[in-house]
Structure formats: C-alpha cells, structure tokens
Amino acid sequence: SSGSDSNNGTSEKTPFKSLLKVSKLPLNKGEAVLLKCGDTWTGETLNINGSGTKQEPIVISSYGSGNKPKISPKRVDSDCILINGKEGVVVSGLELSDALYGVRLLYDHDYNNQYICLENLYIHDMTHLYNSNPETFNHY
C-alpha cells in the first residue's frame, strides 16, 4: 500500500507497489517475495520468474501483522499465482480470491521439476464469473 515500483524492493521501507514489477524479477534460489499483511492486489497476477531447490526454495509469503495479504485478480481466466515450468517454490500465508485459478501449476512438456510447497493459503470465490468457458475449465 505504501510501495512504489521505482523502489528497490529489498526491504519493508522500500517495497514495490505492483505484482507486475515482482513478476518481471528473475528470482534466484533462496530469495523471498514478501507481501505486506493487510494489503490487497486487485486486477493483478503474480508470476513466479525463477526456480529454487528444496534446500533453498523461492519463498512467496507475508510480513507484518493483520490479515493475510490478498491477491484478487477479478479478471476472467486469470490466475492469482502462476508457477510455469518452475521448481523449488514455497507459497505460504496468502489469501487468493476472485480468479479462475488460485495457484496454477503449469508444466507443458517440462519434466523432472521438483518441490512445490503450498501451505496456509485461504483460497475462495473461484466462481463462474471468472471462467469464460465453464463447460471446459474446472476451478482449482
């Protein structure tokens, strides 16, 4: 809520504002993306751009106190979080709503990926409103 995409994003005092900025970052093993408790990102999706390992995962989680950070795209056929062909990722302590997918794991002709951990997530309101083709797509 107090961030700016011109910040360096490396501390609570200099956070980024948008998930788009974070989605463009090349994340390395052992790095963390922490979202501020009580904040909501509406109309945005977080794409994980990098892989970690089980021993040094990329962590997507929260900091501060209050309600879980919320990602709520409110767009048709959108993901709250997309992990596309990546491994070694932990997603924890977030609220995800109003999308087609809460956390979408996509591996198209991409094999031998290991270690995705999803924990302590509140995923809700994945409804037909965000699905352009309910006969074809299921909600996850």
N, CA, C and O atoms as a DFTB+ gen file, in Angstrom:
560 C
 N C O
     1  1       0.826      -1.211       0.000
     2  2       0.000       0.000       0.000
     3  2       0.861       1.263       0.000
     4  3       0.424       2.311      -0.477
     5  1       2.075       1.170       0.529
     6  2       2.947       2.352       0.570
     7  2       4.121       2.227      -0.395
     8  3       5.054       3.029      -0.343
     9  1       4.082       1.233      -1.272
    10  2       5.210       0.983      -2.158
    11  2       5.234       1.840      -3.400
    12  3       4.311       2.606      -3.679
    13  1       6.321       1.688      -4.140
    14  2       6.494       2.347      -5.431
    15  2       7.342       1.428      -6.305
    16  3       8.331       0.862      -5.840
    17  1       6.959       1.281      -7.554
    18  2       7.735       0.422      -8.447
    19  2       9.097       1.004      -8.795
    20  3       9.902       0.342      -9.449
    21  1       9.362       2.222      -8.371
    22  2      10.705       2.791      -8.549
    23  2      11.613       2.468      -7.357
    24  3      12.813       2.738      -7.404
    25  1      11.048       1.891      -6.290
    26  2      11.861       1.437      -5.151
    27  2      12.698       0.233      -5.546
    28  3      12.492      -0.355      -6.608
    29  1      13.647      -0.132      -4.684
    30  2      14.466      -1.316      -4.974
    31  2      13.809      -2.613      -4.501
    32  3      14.250      -3.696      -4.885
    33  1      12.760      -2.523      -3.670
    34  2      12.008      -3.700      -3.270
    35  2      12.724      -4.650      -2.332
    36  3      12.310      -5.802      -2.199
    37  1      13.788      -4.204      -1.678
    38  2      14.585      -5.129      -0.867
    39  2      14.336      -5.021       0.633
    40  3      15.006      -5.691       1.419
    41  1      13.367      -4.175       1.045
    42  2      13.075      -4.073       2.474
    43  2      11.652      -3.572       2.676
    44  3      10.990      -3.147       1.729
    45  1      11.188      -3.627       3.929
    46  2       9.866      -3.103       4.273
    47  2       9.787      -1.600       4.027
    48  3       8.704      -1.064       3.790
    49  1      10.919      -0.926       4.083
    50  2      10.940       0.524       3.897
    51  2      10.975       0.938       2.429
    52  3      10.689       2.091       2.105
    53  1      11.325       0.002       1.535
    54  2      11.410       0.330       0.107
    55  2      10.708      -0.734      -0.739
    56  3      11.320      -1.320      -1.632
    57  1       9.415      -0.987      -0.459
    58  2       8.721      -2.049      -1.193
    59  2       8.285      -1.608      -2.588
    60  3       8.127      -0.421      -2.872
    61  1       8.098      -2.610      -3.443
    62  2       7.455      -2.368      -4.732
    63  2       5.967      -2.159      -4.499
    64  3       5.451      -2.491      -3.432
    65  1       5.288      -1.619      -5.478
    66  2       3.847      -1.393      -5.402
    67  2       3.061      -2.504      -6.092
    68  3       2.053      -2.971      -5.561
    69  1       3.516      -2.934      -7.277
    70  2       2.708      -3.840      -8.100
    71  2       3.289      -5.254      -8.168
    72  3       4.490      -5.471      -8.009
    73  1       2.394      -6.194      -8.409
    74  2       2.831      -7.567      -8.646
    75  2       3.485      -7.691     -10.020
    76  3       4.315      -8.575     -10.227
    77  1       3.127      -6.828     -10.949
    78  2       3.756      -6.845     -12.271
    79  2       5.258      -6.622     -12.145
    80  3       6.043      -7.301     -12.808
    81  1       5.660      -5.690     -11.310
    82  2       7.088      -5.422     -11.088
    83  2       7.785      -6.662     -10.541
    84  3       8.873      -7.021     -10.991
    85  1       7.150      -7.316      -9.561
    86  2       7.727      -8.523      -8.960
    87  2       7.773      -9.656      -9.991
    88  3       8.737     -10.420     -10.034
    89  1       6.741      -9.761     -10.811
    90  2       6.661     -10.828     -11.815
    91  2       7.783     -10.751     -12.842
    92  3       8.148     -11.762     -13.442
    93  1       8.325      -9.568     -13.045
    94  2       9.408      -9.383     -14.017
    95  2      10.786      -9.667     -13.435
    96  3      11.768      -9.752     -14.172
    97  1      10.862      -9.815     -12.106
    98  2      12.158     -10.051     -11.466
    99  2      12.642     -11.478     -11.711
   100  3      11.864     -12.422     -11.579
   101  1      13.905     -11.645     -12.062
   102  2      14.461     -13.004     -12.122
   103  2      14.813     -13.459     -10.701
   104  3      15.836     -13.058     -10.146
   105  1      13.957     -14.295     -10.129
   106  2      14.175     -14.756      -8.753
   107  2      15.178     -15.900      -8.732
   108  3      15.169     -16.765      -9.609
   109  1      16.037     -15.897      -7.729
   110  2      17.066     -16.927      -7.571
   111  2      16.759     -17.786      -6.353
   112  3      16.017     -17.380      -5.458
   113  1      17.340     -18.975      -6.337
   114  2      17.117     -19.868      -5.202
   115  2      17.480     -19.166      -3.904
   116  3      18.467     -18.436      -3.817
   117  1      16.636     -19.415      -2.886
   118  2      16.854     -18.818      -1.581
   119  2      16.272     -17.422      -1.402
   120  3      16.308     -16.886      -0.295
   121  1      15.736     -16.818      -2.460
   122  2      15.167     -15.476      -2.339
   123  2      13.701     -15.557      -1.919
   124  3      13.052     -16.591      -2.076
   125  1      13.185     -14.435      -1.378
   126  2      11.809     -14.377      -0.910
   127  2      11.106     -13.148      -1.463
   128  3      11.701     -12.081      -1.613
   129  1       9.834     -13.326      -1.759
   130  2       8.931     -12.226      -2.088
   131  2       7.921     -12.191      -0.953
   132  3       7.143     -13.129      -0.779
   133  1       7.932     -11.115      -0.185
   134  2       7.052     -10.997       0.972
   135  2       6.049      -9.878       0.734
   136  3       6.422      -8.749       0.414
   137  1       4.777     -10.206       0.895
   138  2       3.697      -9.248       0.697
   139  2       3.212      -8.770       2.066
   140  3       3.130      -9.554       3.011
   141  1       2.896      -7.494       2.162
   142  2       2.522      -6.886       3.435
   143  2       1.136      -7.339       3.881
   144  3       0.170      -7.256       3.122
   145  1       1.050      -7.816       5.113
   146  2      -0.229      -8.216       5.684
   147  2      -1.198      -7.037       5.655
   148  3      -0.819      -5.893       5.906
   149  1      -2.445      -7.340       5.344
   150  2      -3.477      -6.314       5.294
   151  2      -3.629      -5.653       3.938
   152  3      -4.621      -4.960       3.713
   153  1      -2.682      -5.839       3.023
   154  2      -2.763      -5.239       1.694
   155  2      -3.470      -6.168       0.712
   156  3      -3.485      -7.387       0.889
   157  1      -4.060      -5.564      -0.337
   158  2      -4.753      -6.313      -1.394
   159  2      -4.253      -5.841      -2.746
   160  3      -4.090      -4.643      -2.980
   161  1      -4.014      -6.796      -3.633
   162  2      -3.650      -6.513      -5.017
   163  2      -4.830      -6.958      -5.879
   164  3      -5.090      -8.152      -6.026
   165  1      -5.537      -5.986      -6.444
   166  2      -6.716      -6.256      -7.264
   167  2      -6.351      -6.039      -8.730
   168  3      -5.659      -5.080      -9.073
   169  1      -6.824      -6.939      -9.587
   170  2      -6.565      -6.803     -11.018
   171  2      -5.168      -7.236     -11.416
   172  3      -4.741      -6.964     -12.538
   173  1      -4.437      -7.909     -10.520
   174  2      -3.063      -8.321     -10.807
   175  2      -2.871      -9.805     -10.546
   176  3      -3.601     -10.422      -9.770
   177  1      -1.874     -10.356     -11.211
   178  2      -1.457     -11.748     -11.058
   179  2       0.029     -11.763     -10.725
   180  3       0.789     -10.925     -11.211
   181  1       0.442     -12.718      -9.895
   182  2       1.862     -12.883      -9.585
   183  2       2.397     -14.077     -10.360
   184  3       1.951     -15.206     -10.157
   185  1       3.355     -13.827     -11.252
   186  2       4.032     -14.885     -11.999
   187  2       5.406     -15.105     -11.376
   188  3       6.172     -14.162     -11.180
   189  1       5.704     -16.366     -11.067
   190  2       6.991     -16.694     -10.464
   191  2       8.011     -16.848     -11.583
   192  3       7.856     -17.698     -12.460
   193  1       9.042     -16.035     -11.550
   194  2      10.049     -15.993     -12.599
   195  2      11.392     -16.461     -12.034
   196  3      12.294     -15.657     -11.797
   197  1      11.507     -17.759     -11.826
   198  2      12.742     -18.318     -11.309
   199  2      12.477     -19.624     -10.592
   200  3      11.336     -19.935     -10.249
   201  1      13.529     -20.386     -10.368
   202  2      13.419     -21.668      -9.678
   203  2      14.373     -21.719      -8.499
   204  3      15.456     -21.133      -8.517
   205  1      13.936     -22.440      -7.470
   206  2      14.781     -22.713      -6.325
   207  2      15.004     -24.205      -6.205
   208  3      14.858     -24.947      -7.176
   209  1      15.356     -24.637      -5.012
   210  2      15.525     -26.058      -4.719
   211  2      14.797     -26.345      -3.407
   212  3      14.336     -25.419      -2.740
   213  1      14.691     -27.606      -3.037
   214  2      14.073     -27.948      -1.761
   215  2      14.875     -27.341      -0.609
   216  3      14.298     -26.878       0.375
   217  1      16.181     -27.344      -0.729
   218  2      17.044     -26.804       0.314
   219  2      17.052     -25.275       0.315
   220  3      17.196     -24.665       1.375
   221  1      16.900     -24.647      -0.848
   222  2      16.898     -23.184      -0.985
   223  2      15.753     -22.758      -1.910
   224  3      15.984     -22.344      -3.046
   225  1      14.522     -22.865      -1.412
   226  2      13.393     -22.518      -2.276
   227  2      13.224     -21.017      -2.441
   228  3      13.741     -20.228      -1.651
   229  1      12.505     -20.642      -3.462
   230  2      11.987     -19.290      -3.584
   231  2      10.723     -19.272      -2.727
   232  3       9.848     -20.122      -2.893
   233  1      10.626     -18.318      -1.822
   234  2       9.502     -18.256      -0.887
   235  2       8.616     -17.068      -1.235
   236  3       9.091     -15.942      -1.382
   237  1       7.321     -17.340      -1.364
   238  2       6.316     -16.307      -1.559
   239  2       5.452     -16.343      -0.310
   240  3       4.744     -17.324      -0.080
   241  1       5.497     -15.286       0.504
   242  2       4.800     -15.322       1.783
   243  2       4.445     -13.895       2.213
   244  3       4.259     -13.017       1.371
   245  1       4.353     -13.672       3.519
   246  2       3.898     -12.388       4.031
   247  2       4.828     -11.857       5.120
   248  3       5.678     -12.572       5.651
   249  1       4.633     -10.577       5.429
   250  2       5.317      -9.984       6.576
   251  2       4.351      -9.040       7.276
   252  3       3.363      -8.597       6.690
   253  1       4.642      -8.742       8.515
   254  2       3.807      -7.839       9.288
   255  2       2.704      -8.582      10.007
   256  3       2.705      -9.811      10.076
   257  1       1.763      -7.822      10.541
   258  2       0.650      -8.429      11.268
   259  2      -0.666      -7.992      10.635
   260  3      -0.728      -7.016       9.889
   261  1      -1.706      -8.738      10.954
   262  2      -3.023      -8.441      10.394
   263  2      -3.466      -9.535       9.449
   264  3      -2.933     -10.644       9.470
   265  1      -4.452      -9.212       8.615
   266  2      -4.977     -10.178       7.655
   267  2      -3.919     -10.600       6.649
   268  3      -2.986      -9.854       6.350
   269  1      -4.085     -11.811       6.134
   270  2      -3.164     -12.297       5.101
   271  2      -3.190     -11.339       3.903
   272  3      -4.244     -10.793       3.577
   273  1      -2.062     -11.134       3.257
   274  2      -2.069     -10.363       2.013
   275  2      -2.983     -11.062       1.010
   276  3      -3.024     -12.291       0.942
   277  1      -3.712     -10.266       0.235
   278  2      -4.718     -10.819      -0.677
   279  2      -4.396     -10.477      -2.126
   280  3      -4.142      -9.323      -2.472
   281  1      -4.414     -11.510      -2.961
   282  2      -4.302     -11.329      -4.410
   283  2      -5.666     -11.674      -4.990
   284  3      -6.157     -12.791      -4.824
   285  1      -6.273     -10.711      -5.668
   286  2      -7.634     -10.847      -6.169
   287  2      -7.724     -10.259      -7.577
   288  3      -8.109      -9.100      -7.733
   289  1      -7.370     -11.050      -8.619
   290  2      -7.324     -10.509      -9.975
   291  2      -8.658      -9.947     -10.485
   292  3      -8.674      -8.932     -11.181
   293  1      -9.764     -10.597     -10.143
   294  2     -11.094     -10.179     -10.603
   295  2     -11.137      -9.995     -12.112
   296  3     -11.748      -9.056     -12.621
   297  1     -10.469     -10.919     -12.829
   298  2     -10.486     -10.912     -14.296
   299  2     -10.832     -12.314     -14.779
   300  3     -10.498     -13.303     -14.126
   301  1     -11.490     -12.395     -15.905
   302  2     -11.847     -13.684     -16.491
   303  2     -10.585     -14.445     -16.888
   304  3      -9.649     -13.868     -17.441
   305  1     -10.571     -15.746     -16.599
   306  2      -9.492     -16.670     -16.959
   307  2      -8.135     -16.265     -16.379
   308  3      -7.101     -16.474     -17.014
   309  1      -8.137     -15.691     -15.183
   310  2      -6.884     -15.236     -14.581
   311  2      -6.414     -16.197     -13.493
   312  3      -7.184     -17.007     -12.976
   313  1      -5.144     -16.086     -13.163
   314  2      -4.527     -16.822     -12.065
   315  2      -4.222     -15.806     -10.968
   316  3      -3.904     -14.652     -11.256
   317  1      -4.321     -16.236      -9.714
   318  2      -3.790     -15.398      -8.644
   319  2      -2.266     -15.503      -8.674
   320  3      -1.558     -14.497      -8.662
   321  1      -1.774     -16.756      -8.714
   322  2      -0.339     -17.012      -8.790
   323  2      -0.107     -18.056      -9.879
   324  3      -0.790     -19.079      -9.918
   325  1       0.852     -17.796     -10.759
   326  2       1.217     -18.737     -11.817
   327  2       2.643     -19.216     -11.599
   328  3       3.576     -18.419     -11.500
   329  1       2.794     -20.535     -11.528
   330  2       4.118     -21.161     -11.474
   331  2       4.228     -21.978     -12.752
   332  3       3.674     -23.073     -12.845
   333  1       4.940     -21.446     -13.732
   334  2       5.003     -22.030     -15.069
   335  2       6.393     -22.605     -15.329
   336  3       7.343     -21.870     -15.598
   337  1       6.496     -23.950     -15.242
   338  2       7.757     -24.616     -15.536
   339  2       8.846     -24.366     -14.507
   340  3      10.030     -24.499     -14.816
   341  1       8.468     -24.008     -13.300
   342  2       9.449     -23.699     -12.251
   343  2       9.400     -24.750     -11.163
   344  3       8.438     -25.511     -11.062
   345  1      10.443     -24.789     -10.347
   346  2      10.512     -25.732      -9.235
   347  2      11.139     -25.041      -8.027
   348  3      11.670     -23.935      -8.130
   349  1      11.064     -25.724      -6.870
   350  2      11.654     -25.178      -5.660
   351  2      10.977     -23.904      -5.219
   352  3      11.638     -22.890      -4.993
   353  1       9.633     -23.949      -5.092
   354  2       8.868     -22.756      -4.721
   355  2       7.961     -23.093      -3.538
   356  3       7.291     -24.126      -3.535
   357  1       7.945     -22.217      -2.536
   358  2       7.042     -22.315      -1.392
   359  2       6.106     -21.112      -1.446
   360  3       6.561     -19.970      -1.512
   361  1       4.799     -21.367      -1.418
   362  2       3.788     -20.317      -1.352
   363  2       3.039     -20.517      -0.044
   364  3       2.458     -21.577       0.188
   365  1       3.053     -19.496       0.811
   366  2       2.522     -19.670       2.159
   367  2       1.908     -18.376       2.692
   368  3       2.391     -17.280       2.406
   369  1       0.833     -18.523       3.474
   370  2       0.304     -17.401       4.237
   371  2      -0.370     -16.308       3.444
   372  3      -0.284     -15.136       3.812
   373  1      -1.052     -16.671       2.344
   374  2      -1.714     -15.677       1.499
   375  2      -3.202     -15.976       1.370
   376  3      -3.645     -17.098       1.617
   377  1      -3.959     -14.972       0.985
   378  2      -5.364     -15.130       0.628
   379  2      -5.470     -14.911      -0.880
   380  3      -4.946     -13.933      -1.412
   381  1      -6.146     -15.824      -1.555
   382  2      -6.293     -15.773      -3.008
   383  2      -7.776     -15.861      -3.345
   384  3      -8.474     -16.747      -2.852
   385  1      -8.261     -14.944      -4.188
   386  2      -9.695     -14.957      -4.488
   387  2      -9.996     -14.371      -5.857
   388  3      -9.153     -13.732      -6.487
   389  1     -11.229     -14.611      -6.296
   390  2     -11.799     -13.972      -7.476
   391  2     -10.969     -14.179      -8.737
   392  3     -10.531     -13.223      -9.377
   393  1     -10.765     -15.445      -9.079
   394  2      -9.991     -15.803     -10.272
   395  2     -10.447     -17.168     -10.776
   396  3     -11.294     -17.812     -10.158
   397  1      -9.892     -17.598     -11.879
   398  2     -10.137     -18.953     -12.362
   399  2      -9.291     -19.945     -11.577
   400  3      -9.761     -21.031     -11.238
   401  1      -8.035     -19.576     -11.283
   402  2      -7.116     -20.431     -10.531
   403  2      -6.558     -19.674      -9.328
   404  3      -6.232     -18.491      -9.427
   405  1      -6.451     -20.355      -8.209
   406  2      -5.764     -19.790      -7.055
   407  2      -4.266     -19.829      -7.303
   408  3      -3.632     -18.789      -7.483
   409  1      -3.700     -21.035      -7.314
   410  2      -2.300     -21.237      -7.684
   411  2      -2.315     -22.187      -8.872
   412  3      -2.774     -23.324      -8.759
   413  1      -1.824     -21.732      -9.984
   414  2      -1.806     -22.560     -11.199
   415  2      -0.395     -23.071     -11.427
   416  3       0.554     -22.299     -11.565
   417  1      -0.279     -24.398     -11.463
   418  2       0.991     -25.054     -11.776
   419  2       0.910     -25.505     -13.221
   420  3       0.054     -26.321     -13.564
   421  1       1.775     -24.997     -14.068
   422  2       1.725     -25.287     -15.494
   423  2       3.061     -25.881     -15.935
   424  3       4.109     -25.244     -15.826
   425  1       2.999     -27.105     -16.430
   426  2       4.203     -27.786     -16.914
   427  2       3.870     -28.400     -18.263
   428  3       3.374     -29.525     -18.328
   429  1       4.137     -27.679     -19.330
   430  2       3.836     -28.119     -20.677
   431  2       5.116     -28.624     -21.330
   432  3       5.967     -27.828     -21.728
   433  1       5.259     -29.941     -21.443
   434  2       6.468     -30.573     -21.978
   435  2       7.701     -30.151     -21.174
   436  3       8.773     -29.926     -21.735
   437  1       7.536     -30.048     -19.876
   438  2       8.591     -29.635     -18.964
   439  2       8.621     -30.680     -17.851
   440  3       7.663     -30.800     -17.087
   441  1       9.708     -31.430     -17.757
   442  2       9.738     -32.609     -16.900
   443  2      10.778     -32.496     -15.785
   444  3      11.664     -31.642     -15.809
   445  1      10.631     -33.396     -14.808
   446  2      11.596     -33.563     -13.715
   447  2      11.719     -32.353     -12.804
   448  3      12.761     -32.154     -12.179
   449  1      10.682     -31.552     -12.720
   450  2      10.666     -30.450     -11.758
   451  2      10.321     -31.012     -10.387
   452  3       9.546     -31.961     -10.270
   453  1      10.902     -30.419      -9.355
   454  2      10.705     -30.945      -8.009
   455  2      10.436     -29.830      -7.011
   456  3      10.924     -28.708      -7.148
   457  1       9.662     -30.168      -6.026
   458  2       9.415     -29.396      -4.825
   459  2       8.632     -28.103      -5.054
   460  3       9.191     -27.038      -5.314
   461  1       7.323     -28.250      -4.944
   462  2       6.407     -27.122      -4.854
   463  2       5.653     -27.320      -3.542
   464  3       5.056     -28.376      -3.331
   465  1       5.671     -26.334      -2.668
   466  2       5.003     -26.431      -1.368
   467  2       3.968     -25.318      -1.263
   468  3       4.306     -24.138      -1.346
   469  1       2.696     -25.703      -1.079
   470  2       1.603     -24.755      -0.886
   471  2       1.056     -24.980       0.514
   472  3       0.599     -26.079       0.827
   473  1       1.093     -23.952       1.364
   474  2       0.642     -24.141       2.742
   475  2       0.012     -22.875       3.298
   476  3       0.359     -21.759       2.911
   477  1      -0.929     -23.081       4.224
   478  2      -1.563     -21.980       4.941
   479  2      -2.124     -20.924       3.981
   480  3      -1.910     -19.726       4.165
   481  1      -2.845     -21.391       2.954
   482  2      -3.470     -20.490       1.987
   483  2      -4.978     -20.477       2.196
   484  3      -5.572     -21.514       2.493
   485  1      -5.595     -19.325       2.045
   486  2      -7.041     -19.202       2.074
   487  2      -7.467     -18.870       0.647
   488  3      -7.282     -17.746       0.182
   489  1      -8.040     -19.857      -0.042
   490  2      -8.434     -19.719      -1.442
   491  2      -9.957     -19.784      -1.495
   492  3     -10.556     -20.757      -1.035
   493  1     -10.584     -18.747      -2.057
   494  2     -12.049     -18.710      -2.071
   495  2     -12.583     -17.903      -3.252
   496  3     -11.846     -17.183      -3.925
   497  1     -13.873     -18.044      -3.478
   498  2     -14.595     -17.322      -4.527
   499  2     -13.991     -17.517      -5.911
   500  3     -13.818     -16.567      -6.675
   501  1     -13.678     -18.765      -6.213
   502  2     -13.309     -19.141      -7.571
   503  2     -14.639     -19.531      -8.234
   504  3     -15.060     -20.684      -8.149
   505  1     -15.288     -18.579      -8.887
   506  2     -16.642     -18.793      -9.368
   507  2     -16.719     -18.703     -10.890
   508  3     -15.753     -18.354     -11.568
   509  1     -17.901     -19.029     -11.394
   510  2     -18.142     -18.980     -12.839
   511  2     -17.948     -17.577     -13.411
   512  3     -17.756     -17.431     -14.619
   513  1     -17.993     -16.560     -12.585
   514  2     -17.811     -15.188     -13.070
   515  2     -16.435     -14.974     -13.708
   516  3     -16.261     -14.094     -14.550
   517  1     -15.466     -15.790     -13.296
   518  2     -14.098     -15.616     -13.788
   519  2     -13.703     -16.710     -14.775
   520  3     -12.519     -16.920     -15.040
   521  1     -14.694     -17.397     -15.310
   522  2     -14.447     -18.524     -16.208
   523  2     -15.164     -18.274     -17.526
   524  3     -16.394     -18.242     -17.561
   525  1     -14.420     -18.097     -18.604
   526  2     -15.028     -17.808     -19.904
   527  2     -15.685     -19.039     -20.518
   528  3     -16.527     -18.915     -21.407
   529  1     -15.303     -20.227     -20.047
   530  2     -15.834     -21.451     -20.637
   531  2     -16.005     -22.516     -19.552
   532  3     -15.197     -23.440     -19.462
   533  1     -17.058     -22.395     -18.721
   534  2     -17.202     -23.319     -17.587
   535  2     -17.384     -24.777     -17.992
   536  3     -17.108     -25.669     -17.190
   537  1     -17.837     -25.040     -19.200
   538  2     -18.002     -26.428     -19.640
   539  2     -16.646     -27.103     -19.871
   540  3     -16.537     -28.326     -19.789
   541  1     -15.625     -26.310     -20.158
   542  2     -14.293     -26.841     -20.451
   543  2     -13.365     -26.747     -19.251
   544  3     -12.656     -27.703     -18.936
   545  1     -13.363     -25.593     -18.574
   546  2     -12.419     -25.352     -17.492
   547  2     -13.037     -25.675     -16.148
   548  3     -14.180     -25.305     -15.878
   549  1     -12.287     -26.361     -15.307
   550  2     -12.671     -26.591     -13.918
   551  2     -11.914     -25.593     -13.050
   552  3     -10.893     -25.045     -13.466
   553  1     -12.416     -25.365     -11.854
   554  2     -11.731     -24.469     -10.917
   555  2     -10.838     -25.275     -10.001
   556  3     -11.216     -26.356      -9.549
   557  1      -9.662     -24.758      -9.726
   558  2      -8.693     -25.437      -8.883
   559  2      -8.278     -24.516      -7.769
   560  3      -7.457     -24.892      -6.932
